[in-house]
CSV table of C-alpha atoms (C1' of nucleotides) in Angstrom, one decimal:
chain,number,residue,atom,x,y,z
A,41,MET,CA,110.9,93.4,96.7
A,42,ALA,CA,113.8,91.8,99.0
A,43,THR,CA,113.1,94.6,101.9
A,44,THR,CA,109.7,94.5,103.0
A,45,SER,CA,107.8,97.1,101.4
A,46,ILE,CA,106.6,101.1,102.5
A,47,LYS,CA,103.0,99.6,103.0
A,48,GLU,CA,104.3,96.0,105.4
A,49,GLN,CA,106.6,98.9,107.2
A,50,VAL,CA,103.5,101.1,108.0
A,51,TYR,CA,101.1,98.4,108.6
A,52,GLN,CA,103.7,97.9,111.3
A,53,GLU,CA,104.3,101.0,112.9
A,54,LEU,CA,100.0,101.2,112.9
A,55,SER,CA,100.2,98.0,114.7
A,56,ARG,CA,102.4,99.9,117.6
A,57,VAL,CA,99.4,101.7,118.1
A,58,THR,CA,97.2,99.2,118.3
A,59,HIS,CA,99.6,97.0,120.3
A,60,ALA,CA,99.2,99.8,122.5
A,61,ILE,CA,95.3,99.5,123.8
A,62,SER,CA,95.9,95.9,123.3
A,63,ASN,CA,95.8,95.3,126.8
A,64,PRO,CA,93.3,95.7,130.2
A,65,LYS,CA,95.4,97.4,131.6
A,66,ARG,CA,96.4,99.8,129.7
A,67,MET,CA,93.0,100.8,128.4
A,68,GLU,CA,92.2,101.1,131.7
A,69,LEU,CA,94.8,103.3,132.1
A,70,ILE,CA,93.9,105.8,129.0
A,71,ASP,CA,90.1,105.7,130.0
A,72,VAL,CA,91.1,107.1,133.4
A,73,LEU,CA,93.6,109.7,131.8
A,74,SER,CA,90.4,110.7,129.0
A,75,GLN,CA,89.2,112.3,132.6
A,76,LYS,CA,92.6,113.5,134.0
A,77,ASP,CA,96.1,114.1,134.0
A,78,TYR,CA,97.5,111.4,136.7
A,79,SER,CA,100.7,110.7,138.6
A,80,VAL,CA,102.2,107.3,137.7
A,81,GLU,CA,101.7,106.6,141.8
A,82,GLU,CA,97.5,107.4,141.8
A,83,LEU,CA,97.3,105.6,138.4
A,84,SER,CA,98.6,103.1,140.1
A,85,LYS,CA,96.0,102.9,142.9
A,86,GLU,CA,92.8,103.2,140.2
A,87,ILE,CA,94.2,99.9,138.4
A,88,ALA,CA,95.0,98.2,140.8
A,89,MET,CA,98.5,97.5,139.6
A,90,SER,CA,101.9,97.9,141.2
A,91,ILE,CA,103.9,100.5,140.5
A,92,ALA,CA,106.6,99.1,137.9
A,93,SER,CA,104.4,97.1,136.3
A,94,THR,CA,101.9,100.9,136.0
A,95,SER,CA,105.0,102.4,135.2
A,96,GLN,CA,106.0,99.2,132.6
A,97,HIS,CA,102.1,100.4,130.7
A,98,LEU,CA,102.9,104.1,130.6
A,99,GLN,CA,105.8,103.8,128.6
A,100,VAL,CA,104.1,101.2,126.0
A,101,LEU,CA,101.7,103.5,125.3
A,102,LYS,CA,104.0,106.7,125.8
A,103,SER,CA,106.3,104.8,123.0
A,104,ALA,CA,102.9,104.9,120.9
A,105,LYS,CA,103.0,108.2,121.7
A,106,LEU,CA,98.9,107.9,123.4
A,107,ILE,CA,100.6,109.8,126.1
A,108,ASP,CA,102.6,112.4,127.2
A,109,LYS,CA,104.6,113.3,131.0
A,110,GLN,CA,105.7,116.5,132.1
A,111,ARG,CA,107.3,116.4,135.5
A,112,GLN,CA,105.8,118.7,138.4
A,113,GLY,CA,107.7,119.5,141.3
A,114,ASN,CA,108.5,115.6,142.8
A,115,PHE,CA,105.8,114.0,140.8
A,116,ILE,CA,105.7,113.4,136.9
A,117,ILE,CA,101.9,114.4,135.5
A,118,TYR,CA,101.2,111.4,132.4
A,119,SER,CA,98.1,112.6,129.8
A,120,ILE,CA,96.9,112.1,127.1
A,121,THR,CA,98.1,113.3,123.4
A,122,ASP,CA,95.3,114.8,122.0
A,123,ASP,CA,91.8,113.7,121.4
A,124,SER,CA,92.9,111.7,118.2
A,125,VAL,CA,93.2,109.5,120.5
A,126,LEU,CA,89.7,109.2,122.8
A,127,ARG,CA,88.0,109.2,119.6
A,128,LEU,CA,90.6,105.6,118.9
A,129,VAL,CA,89.1,104.0,122.0
A,130,PHE,CA,85.7,105.4,121.4
A,131,ALA,CA,85.7,103.8,118.4
A,132,VAL,CA,86.5,100.2,120.4
A,133,LYS,CA,84.4,101.0,122.4
A,134,GLU,CA,81.7,102.0,120.0
A,135,LEU,CA,82.5,98.3,118.7
A,136,GLY,CA,82.9,96.5,121.2
A,137,PHE,CA,79.6,97.3,123.5
A,138,ARG,CA,77.3,96.9,120.4
A,139,LYS,CA,79.1,94.1,118.7
A,140,ILE,CA,80.2,91.5,121.4
A,141,ALA,CA,77.5,89.0,123.1
A,142,GLU,CA,79.3,89.0,126.0
A,143,ILE,CA,80.3,92.4,126.7
A,144,GLU,CA,75.9,93.0,126.3
A,145,ARG,CA,76.1,90.4,129.0
A,146,LEU,CA,78.3,92.2,131.3
A,147,ILE,CA,77.3,95.4,131.1
A,148,ARG,CA,73.0,94.1,131.7
A,149,ASP,CA,74.2,91.9,134.6
A,150,PHE,CA,75.8,95.0,136.4
A,151,LYS,CA,72.7,97.2,135.6
A,152,THR,CA,71.2,94.7,137.3
A,153,ASP,CA,73.8,94.0,139.6
A,154,LYS,CA,73.8,97.6,141.0
A,155,ASN,CA,70.1,98.3,141.1
A,156,ILE,CA,69.7,100.5,137.7
A,157,LEU,CA,66.5,99.9,136.2
A,158,GLU,CA,66.4,104.2,134.2
A,159,SER,CA,69.3,105.1,132.2
A,160,ILE,CA,69.8,107.4,129.9
A,161,THR,CA,72.5,108.9,127.0
A,162,LEU,CA,73.2,113.0,126.5
A,163,ASP,CA,70.8,112.8,123.6
A,164,ASP,CA,67.9,111.9,125.8
A,165,LEU,CA,68.9,114.7,128.4
A,166,LEU,CA,68.9,116.8,125.9
A,167,ILE,CA,65.6,116.8,124.8
A,168,ARG,CA,64.5,115.5,128.4
A,169,SER,CA,65.9,119.0,130.2
A,170,LYS,CA,63.8,120.6,127.0
A,171,LYS,CA,60.8,119.9,128.5
A,172,GLU,CA,61.7,119.9,132.1
A,173,LYS,CA,63.7,121.5,134.7
A,174,ILE,CA,66.6,118.6,135.4
A,175,ILE,CA,69.2,119.8,138.0
A,176,LEU,CA,73.1,117.3,136.4
A,177,ILE,CA,75.1,116.4,139.0
A,178,ASP,CA,78.9,115.6,138.6
A,179,VAL,CA,79.9,112.6,141.2
A,180,ARG,CA,83.4,112.0,140.0
A,181,PRO,CA,86.2,113.5,142.2
A,182,GLU,CA,86.1,117.4,142.1
A,183,GLU,CA,89.4,117.1,140.5
A,184,GLU,CA,88.4,116.0,138.3
A,185,TYR,CA,85.0,118.0,137.8
A,186,LYS,CA,87.6,121.0,137.9
A,187,ALA,CA,90.1,119.7,134.5
A,188,GLY,CA,86.2,119.8,131.9
A,189,HIS,CA,82.7,118.8,133.2
A,190,ILE,CA,79.1,119.3,131.2
A,191,PRO,CA,77.8,122.9,131.2
A,192,ASN,CA,75.9,123.2,133.9
A,193,ALA,CA,76.4,120.2,135.3
A,194,LEU,CA,76.7,120.8,139.4
A,195,SER,CA,80.3,119.4,141.3
A,196,ILE,CA,79.2,116.7,143.8
A,197,PRO,CA,81.8,114.3,144.6
A,198,LEU,CA,80.0,111.2,145.2
A,199,GLU,CA,82.0,111.0,149.3
A,200,GLN,CA,79.7,114.4,149.3
A,201,LEU,CA,76.5,114.0,148.8
A,202,GLN,CA,75.5,112.2,151.9
A,203,LYS,CA,76.4,115.6,153.5
A,204,ARG,CA,75.3,117.8,150.0
A,205,LEU,CA,71.7,116.6,149.7
A,206,ASN,CA,69.8,119.7,151.6
A,207,GLU,CA,71.3,121.4,147.7
A,208,LEU,CA,69.6,119.4,146.2
A,209,PRO,CA,65.1,120.1,145.5
A,210,GLN,CA,63.6,117.0,145.9
A,211,ASN,CA,60.7,118.0,143.0
A,212,LYS,CA,63.4,118.6,140.1
A,213,THR,CA,64.9,115.3,138.3
A,214,ILE,CA,68.1,115.0,139.4
A,215,VAL,CA,70.2,113.5,136.5
A,216,ALA,CA,73.4,112.3,137.5
A,217,TYR,CA,77.1,110.9,135.8
A,218,CYS,CA,80.1,110.0,135.9
A,219,ARG,CA,83.6,108.5,134.4
A,220,GLY,CA,80.9,106.6,131.8
A,221,PRO,CA,79.2,103.3,131.0
A,222,LEU,CA,81.0,101.0,133.3
A,223,CYS,CA,82.7,103.3,136.1
A,224,VAL,CA,80.2,103.0,139.3
A,225,MET,CA,80.0,106.4,141.0
A,226,ALA,CA,76.9,107.5,139.4
A,227,ALA,CA,74.8,104.7,139.9
A,228,ASP,CA,75.7,104.9,144.3
A,229,ALA,CA,75.0,108.0,143.7
A,230,ILE,CA,71.2,107.2,142.6
A,231,LYS,CA,71.3,104.5,144.6
A,232,LEU,CA,71.3,107.2,147.7
A,233,LEU,CA,69.5,109.3,145.6
A,234,ASN,CA,66.2,106.9,145.9
A,235,GLU,CA,66.8,106.0,149.2
A,236,LYS,CA,65.9,109.2,150.4
A,237,LYS,CA,63.4,110.0,148.0
A,238,TYR,CA,64.4,111.7,145.4
A,239,LYS,CA,63.7,111.6,142.0
A,240,ALA,CA,67.1,110.0,140.0
A,241,ILE,CA,68.4,108.9,136.5
A,242,ARG,CA,71.6,107.6,135.7
A,243,MET,CA,72.7,108.8,132.4
A,244,GLU,CA,76.1,106.5,131.3
A,245,ASP,CA,78.2,108.6,129.2
A,246,GLY,CA,80.6,111.2,130.7
A,247,TYR,CA,82.4,114.2,130.2
A,248,VAL,CA,84.9,112.3,127.1
A,249,GLU,CA,81.8,111.1,125.0
A,250,TRP,CA,79.9,114.5,125.3
A,251,LYS,CA,83.0,116.3,124.6
A,252,LEU,CA,83.0,114.1,121.7
A,253,LYS,CA,79.5,114.8,120.8
A,254,ARG,CA,80.4,118.3,120.8
A,255,GLN,CA,83.3,118.5,118.3
A,256,GLU,CA,81.1,116.2,115.8
A,257,LYS,CA,78.1,118.3,115.9
A,258,SER,CA,80.6,121.4,115.5
A,259,LYS,CA,82.7,120.2,112.9
A,260,ASN,CA,80.2,120.7,109.8
B,90,MET,CA,86.9,91.3,145.4
B,91,ALA,CA,87.9,88.1,145.1
B,92,THR,CA,86.6,87.7,141.5
B,93,THR,CA,87.6,90.2,139.2
B,94,SER,CA,85.4,93.0,138.8
B,95,ILE,CA,83.0,93.4,136.1
B,96,LYS,CA,84.7,96.6,134.4
B,97,GLU,CA,87.8,94.3,134.2
B,98,GLN,CA,85.7,91.8,132.5
B,99,VAL,CA,84.8,94.2,129.8
B,100,TYR,CA,88.2,95.9,129.6
B,101,GLN,CA,88.9,92.2,128.8
B,102,GLU,CA,86.7,91.3,126.0
B,103,LEU,CA,87.4,95.0,124.7
B,104,SER,CA,91.0,93.6,123.9
B,105,ARG,CA,90.5,91.2,122.1
B,106,VAL,CA,88.9,93.8,119.6
B,107,THR,CA,91.6,95.4,120.0
B,108,HIS,CA,94.7,92.8,119.9
B,109,ALA,CA,92.0,91.8,116.3
B,110,ILE,CA,93.8,94.8,114.9
B,111,SER,CA,97.3,94.8,117.1
B,112,ASN,CA,99.0,92.7,114.4
B,113,PRO,CA,100.2,94.1,110.9
B,114,LYS,CA,98.6,91.2,108.1
B,115,ARG,CA,95.8,91.5,110.1
B,116,MET,CA,95.3,95.0,109.8
B,117,GLU,CA,96.2,94.7,105.9
B,118,LEU,CA,93.4,92.0,105.5
B,119,ILE,CA,90.9,94.2,107.0
B,120,ASP,CA,92.3,96.9,104.5
B,121,VAL,CA,91.6,95.1,102.0
B,122,LEU,CA,88.1,93.4,103.3
B,123,SER,CA,87.6,97.2,103.3
B,124,GLN,CA,87.1,97.5,99.4
B,125,LYS,CA,84.9,94.7,98.8
B,126,ASP,CA,84.4,90.7,100.2
B,127,TYR,CA,87.1,88.6,99.3
B,128,SER,CA,87.9,84.5,99.5
B,129,VAL,CA,91.1,83.1,101.6
B,130,GLU,CA,92.8,83.0,98.2
B,131,GLU,CA,92.1,85.8,97.4
B,132,LEU,CA,93.3,87.2,100.3
B,133,SER,CA,96.4,85.5,101.6
B,134,LYS,CA,98.0,86.3,97.3
B,135,GLU,CA,96.5,89.8,98.7
B,136,ILE,CA,98.8,90.1,102.3
B,137,ALA,CA,101.3,87.8,100.2
B,138,MET,CA,101.0,84.9,103.1
B,139,SER,CA,100.4,81.6,103.4
B,140,ILE,CA,96.4,80.1,102.8
B,141,ALA,CA,97.2,78.8,106.1
B,142,SER,CA,98.5,81.5,108.2
B,143,THR,CA,96.0,84.0,106.0
B,144,SER,CA,93.9,81.7,107.8
B,145,GLN,CA,94.3,81.8,111.0
B,146,HIS,CA,94.2,85.1,111.0
B,147,LEU,CA,90.7,85.6,110.0
B,148,GLN,CA,90.0,83.6,112.8
B,149,VAL,CA,91.0,85.9,114.8
B,150,LEU,CA,89.4,89.0,113.8
B,151,LYS,CA,86.5,86.7,113.6
B,152,SER,CA,85.9,86.1,116.4
B,153,ALA,CA,85.8,90.1,117.5
B,154,LYS,CA,83.7,90.0,115.3
B,155,LEU,CA,85.2,92.6,112.7
B,156,ILE,CA,85.0,90.3,110.2
B,157,ASP,CA,82.1,87.6,108.7
B,158,LYS,CA,82.5,85.0,107.0
B,159,GLN,CA,79.3,83.9,103.7
B,160,ARG,CA,80.2,80.6,101.9
B,161,GLN,CA,79.7,81.1,97.9
B,162,GLY,CA,79.7,78.0,95.5
B,163,ASN,CA,83.4,76.6,96.8
B,164,PHE,CA,84.9,79.5,98.0
B,165,ILE,CA,84.2,81.0,101.5
B,166,ILE,CA,84.1,85.0,100.6
B,167,TYR,CA,85.2,87.1,104.1
B,168,SER,CA,83.6,90.6,104.3
B,169,ILE,CA,83.2,93.5,107.1
B,170,THR,CA,81.1,93.3,110.1
B,171,ASP,CA,80.0,97.3,109.5
B,172,ASP,CA,81.1,100.1,109.3
B,173,SER,CA,82.0,100.1,113.1
B,174,VAL,CA,85.2,98.8,111.7
B,175,LEU,CA,86.1,101.3,109.3
B,176,ARG,CA,85.2,103.8,111.5
B,177,LEU,CA,87.9,102.1,114.2
B,178,VAL,CA,90.2,101.2,111.3
B,179,PHE,CA,90.3,105.2,110.1
B,180,ALA,CA,91.0,106.1,113.9
B,181,VAL,CA,94.3,105.2,114.1
B,182,LYS,CA,95.2,105.2,111.5
B,183,GLU,CA,94.4,109.2,111.9
B,184,LEU,CA,96.4,108.6,114.9
B,185,GLY,CA,99.3,107.3,113.4
B,186,PHE,CA,99.3,108.9,110.6
B,187,ARG,CA,99.7,112.4,112.3
B,188,LYS,CA,101.8,111.2,115.2
B,189,ILE,CA,104.1,108.8,114.5
B,190,ALA,CA,107.4,110.7,113.8
B,191,GLU,CA,108.2,106.9,111.2
B,192,ILE,CA,104.8,107.0,109.2
B,193,GLU,CA,105.1,110.2,108.7
B,194,ARG,CA,108.4,109.8,107.2
B,195,LEU,CA,107.5,106.2,105.4
B,196,ILE,CA,105.4,108.1,103.2
B,197,ARG,CA,107.2,111.5,102.4
B,198,ASP,CA,109.8,108.2,101.2
B,199,PHE,CA,107.3,107.0,99.6
B,200,LYS,CA,105.7,109.7,97.4
B,201,THR,CA,109.5,110.7,97.0
B,202,ASP,CA,109.5,107.1,95.5
B,203,LYS,CA,107.1,107.1,93.3
B,204,ASN,CA,107.7,110.9,92.1
B,205,ILE,CA,104.7,112.0,93.9
B,206,LEU,CA,104.5,115.6,93.2
B,207,GLU,CA,101.1,117.1,93.6
B,208,SER,CA,98.7,114.8,95.3
B,209,ILE,CA,95.1,116.6,96.8
B,210,THR,CA,92.1,114.9,99.2
B,211,LEU,CA,88.1,114.5,99.5
B,212,ASP,CA,87.9,118.2,100.2
B,213,ASP,CA,90.3,119.5,97.8
B,214,LEU,CA,88.8,117.6,94.5
B,215,LEU,CA,85.4,119.2,96.3
B,216,ILE,CA,86.7,122.5,95.9
B,217,ARG,CA,88.0,122.4,92.6
B,218,SER,CA,85.3,120.2,90.4
B,219,LYS,CA,83.6,123.7,91.2
B,220,LYS,CA,85.8,125.2,89.5
B,221,GLU,CA,87.0,123.5,87.0
B,222,LYS,CA,85.4,120.5,84.4
B,223,ILE,CA,87.1,116.9,86.1
B,224,ILE,CA,87.4,113.3,85.1
B,225,LEU,CA,87.9,111.0,87.9
B,226,ILE,CA,88.5,107.9,87.3
B,227,ASP,CA,88.7,104.5,89.1
B,228,VAL,CA,92.1,102.7,88.7
B,229,ARG,CA,91.2,99.8,91.4
B,230,PRO,CA,90.0,96.5,90.4
B,231,GLU,CA,87.4,97.0,88.1
B,232,GLU,CA,85.4,94.4,90.9
B,233,GLU,CA,85.8,96.7,93.5
B,234,TYR,CA,84.5,99.7,91.8
B,235,LYS,CA,81.4,97.9,91.3
B,236,ALA,CA,82.1,97.0,94.8
B,237,GLY,CA,81.8,100.5,95.7
B,238,HIS,CA,82.9,104.4,94.1
B,239,ILE,CA,83.1,107.5,94.5
B,240,PRO,CA,79.9,108.6,92.4
B,241,ASN,CA,81.5,110.0,89.3
B,242,ALA,CA,84.1,108.4,89.0
B,243,LEU,CA,84.7,106.2,86.0
B,244,SER,CA,86.2,102.8,85.8
B,245,ILE,CA,89.6,101.9,84.4
B,246,PRO,CA,91.3,99.9,86.4
B,247,LEU,CA,95.8,100.6,86.1
B,248,GLU,CA,96.0,97.2,83.6
B,249,GLN,CA,93.7,98.7,81.3
B,250,LEU,CA,94.7,102.6,80.8
B,251,GLN,CA,97.6,102.5,78.4
B,252,LYS,CA,95.0,100.7,76.0
B,253,ARG,CA,91.8,103.6,77.3
B,254,LEU,CA,93.9,106.5,76.9
B,255,ASN,CA,91.4,107.4,73.9
B,256,GLU,CA,88.6,108.4,76.5
B,257,LEU,CA,90.3,110.5,77.9
B,258,PRO,CA,90.5,114.3,76.9
B,259,GLN,CA,94.0,115.7,77.0
B,260,ASN,CA,92.7,119.4,77.8
B,261,LYS,CA,91.0,118.2,81.4
B,262,THR,CA,92.7,117.8,84.6
B,263,ILE,CA,93.0,113.9,85.8
B,264,VAL,CA,92.3,112.8,89.0
B,265,ALA,CA,93.2,108.7,89.9
B,266,TYR,CA,92.3,106.9,93.3
B,267,CYS,CA,92.1,104.3,93.8
B,268,ARG,CA,92.4,101.9,97.9
B,269,GLY,CA,93.8,104.7,100.0
B,270,PRO,CA,97.2,106.4,100.8
B,271,LEU,CA,98.6,103.5,100.8
B,272,CYS,CA,97.9,102.0,97.6
B,273,VAL,CA,100.1,102.7,94.9
B,274,MET,CA,98.0,101.8,92.3
B,275,ALA,CA,97.0,105.8,91.3
B,276,ALA,CA,100.4,106.9,91.4
B,277,ASP,CA,101.6,104.7,88.4
B,278,ALA,CA,99.3,105.3,86.8
B,279,ILE,CA,99.8,108.8,86.9
B,280,LYS,CA,103.0,108.5,85.9
B,281,LEU,CA,102.1,106.6,82.8
B,282,LEU,CA,99.5,109.6,82.2
B,283,ASN,CA,102.2,112.4,83.0
B,284,GLU,CA,104.6,110.6,80.1
B,285,LYS,CA,101.3,110.8,78.0
B,286,LYS,CA,101.5,114.1,78.7
B,287,TYR,CA,98.2,114.4,80.0
B,288,LYS,CA,97.1,116.7,83.4
B,289,ALA,CA,97.0,114.0,85.4
B,290,ILE,CA,96.9,113.9,90.0
B,291,ARG,CA,97.2,111.4,91.9
B,292,MET,CA,94.1,111.5,95.3
B,293,GLU,CA,95.0,109.9,98.5
B,294,ASP,CA,91.4,109.6,99.9
B,295,GLY,CA,89.6,106.5,98.6
B,296,TYR,CA,86.1,104.6,97.8
B,297,VAL,CA,86.2,104.1,101.7
B,298,GLU,CA,87.3,107.4,102.8
B,299,TRP,CA,85.3,108.8,100.5
B,300,LYS,CA,81.9,107.2,102.2
B,301,LEU,CA,83.2,107.8,105.8
B,302,LYS,CA,83.2,111.2,105.4
B,303,ARG,CA,79.4,111.1,103.4
B,304,GLN,CA,78.3,109.2,106.7
B,305,GLU,CA,79.8,112.0,109.4
B,306,LYS,CA,78.0,114.7,107.0
B,307,SER,CA,74.6,113.3,106.7
B,308,LYS,CA,74.7,112.8,110.5
B,309,ASN,CA,74.4,116.5,111.6
C,101,DA,C1',125.2,118.8,149.3
C,102,DA,C1',122.7,115.2,151.8
C,103,DT,C1',118.8,113.6,151.4
C,104,DC,C1',114.7,111.6,150.1
C,105,DT,C1',111.3,109.2,146.7
C,106,DA,C1',108.9,108.8,143.0
C,107,DT,C1',109.8,107.3,139.3
C,108,DT,C1',112.1,104.2,136.1
C,109,DC,C1',115.0,99.9,134.0
C,110,DA,C1',116.9,94.8,134.6
C,111,DA,C1',116.5,90.3,135.1
C,112,DT,C1',113.8,86.8,135.9
C,113,DT,C1',110.1,83.0,134.7
C,114,DA,C1',105.7,81.8,133.0
C,115,DT,C1',102.3,82.3,129.4
C,116,DT,C1',101.0,83.9,124.8
C,117,DT,C1',101.4,84.6,120.0
C,118,DT,C1',103.1,84.1,115.5
C,119,DG,C1',104.1,81.2,111.2
C,120,DT,C1',104.9,76.9,109.0
C,121,DT,C1',104.3,72.0,107.2
C,122,DG,C1',101.7,68.6,106.5
C,123,DA,C1',96.9,65.9,107.8
C,124,DA,C1',91.5,66.4,108.2
C,125,DT,C1',87.4,68.1,107.0
C,126,DA,C1',83.1,69.8,104.5
C,127,DG,C1',81.0,71.1,101.2
C,128,DT,C1',80.1,71.3,96.1
C,129,DT,C1',80.1,70.0,91.8
C,130,DG,C1',80.0,66.1,87.3
D,49,DC,C1',77.7,59.6,95.7
D,50,DA,C1',82.5,60.1,94.4
D,51,DA,C1',86.6,62.7,93.5
D,52,DC,C1',87.6,67.8,94.1
D,53,DT,C1',89.4,71.3,96.6
D,54,DA,C1',89.0,75.3,99.1
D,55,DT,C1',89.3,76.2,104.1
D,56,DT,C1',90.7,74.8,108.8
D,57,DC,C1',92.8,71.9,112.3
D,58,DA,C1',97.1,70.0,114.9
D,59,DA,C1',101.2,70.6,116.3
D,60,DC,C1',105.4,72.5,116.3
D,61,DA,C1',109.7,75.8,117.6
D,62,DA,C1',111.0,80.9,118.0
D,63,DA,C1',109.5,84.7,119.1
D,64,DA,C1',107.3,88.0,121.8
D,65,DT,C1',104.7,89.8,126.2
D,66,DA,C1',103.2,90.1,131.2
D,67,DA,C1',104.5,90.6,135.6
D,68,DT,C1',107.0,90.3,139.8
D,69,DT,C1',110.4,91.8,142.8
D,70,DG,C1',114.6,94.8,143.7
D,71,DA,C1',118.1,98.5,142.6
D,72,DA,C1',119.2,102.2,140.4
D,73,DT,C1',118.0,106.9,139.2
D,74,DA,C1',116.6,111.2,139.1
D,75,DG,C1',114.6,115.8,140.6
D,76,DA,C1',113.2,118.2,144.3
D,77,DT,C1',113.6,119.9,149.7
D,78,DT,C1',115.7,120.9,153.4
DNA sequence: AATCTATTCAATTATTTTGTTGAATAGTTG
DNA sequence: CAACTATTCAACAAAATAATTGAATAGATT
């Protein structure tokens, strides 16, 4: 019993995984990388942090095997190692969103602030789309859409929405989604669409949530 | 943009959850509590740490809403708040066991050390039990068995096994389980049984793993 | 081969975390 | 209601973490 037991060593190693996600910025990095692979420079902009610090956080994530890297020309591109990382982050959010009162309050404030009166989930979308014809739009950057999107979704990045309004029918319900519950893009899209008298609602879930849900269903 | 955005605040709050499980001892505490509710004193013994430190760790887990407490007579009994905590820990292990080479090595050493030549999973058990009659025994402390166990399992705590050998048939396969992959109890039981010429194998999954698997199936 | 540039490393400082010991607290039981 | 005891708090020292700046590195391009 002089040496640490194997059990303790395993817990020690496991805590490297949890330590890696125990920092807000690193969690945000994983969230961004869940949408699409990115370079250090792009990630640094996305999480509003110096390149050196971003790189340092990426090292931590890499050593915990949560992300991989790969050179592409001048850039080094980081990516999520596999879907078990998505499931881990999903489990954290599932717990946090439901149980931490402070988070519930923040999300409520967020919705009030963005004037999000109505929003639906993936399940709601499925049910509604059986009753009526729904136009589903993906307002994330086109690159993220290309990397993967919900079937039948139309790619209309937020910054192009104003110009491309004519592609959308006034008489049908439009559902917009982006990166997920914490992302503002879909909310901004809804605001614009509502001003232009479209019938538009936000979906909180994004592509990653859809992907995880689909996997779960196909497993049984 | 002077104040931190809501998104940042949410990540900050979420990181309290991940921070709570980012410590080996706290992770072990959750694992123990996953089996059954326990008092501070009992937990302190179980994780081999001073009562004051154990209590301190329990505070952290409580403030992240991972555990609850409740007084029972002279004792304060801690418990897992709900199954989303089990799912979170499961996700961490799923990732760690599969991806961290160091953990794989430790588990391999553990099996070699304990001379675990053969071990099966829950899925294997299901398949095998359709072909032949299998005796499933739960070698955890009786209290944990009472708090919940796999259906049709017989409770034979490890320390009673020697005395109660006569309850087990020599001609059938015996499968023993305990708290899960990191627990030594089932391995010790197998060793004893094999010495006594029983045909016995270890199941790596425990009650918690069974519970999660059942939920997943019933969801779809 | 030399230059260019994205990325990583190194050193530093302020802050946070961990585990101990011993004292304080609060709730129960006789 | 007094004594008891499990639990928590407080204070401390050692260790680890986070973010910055500026220098070094390692590929790619010309």
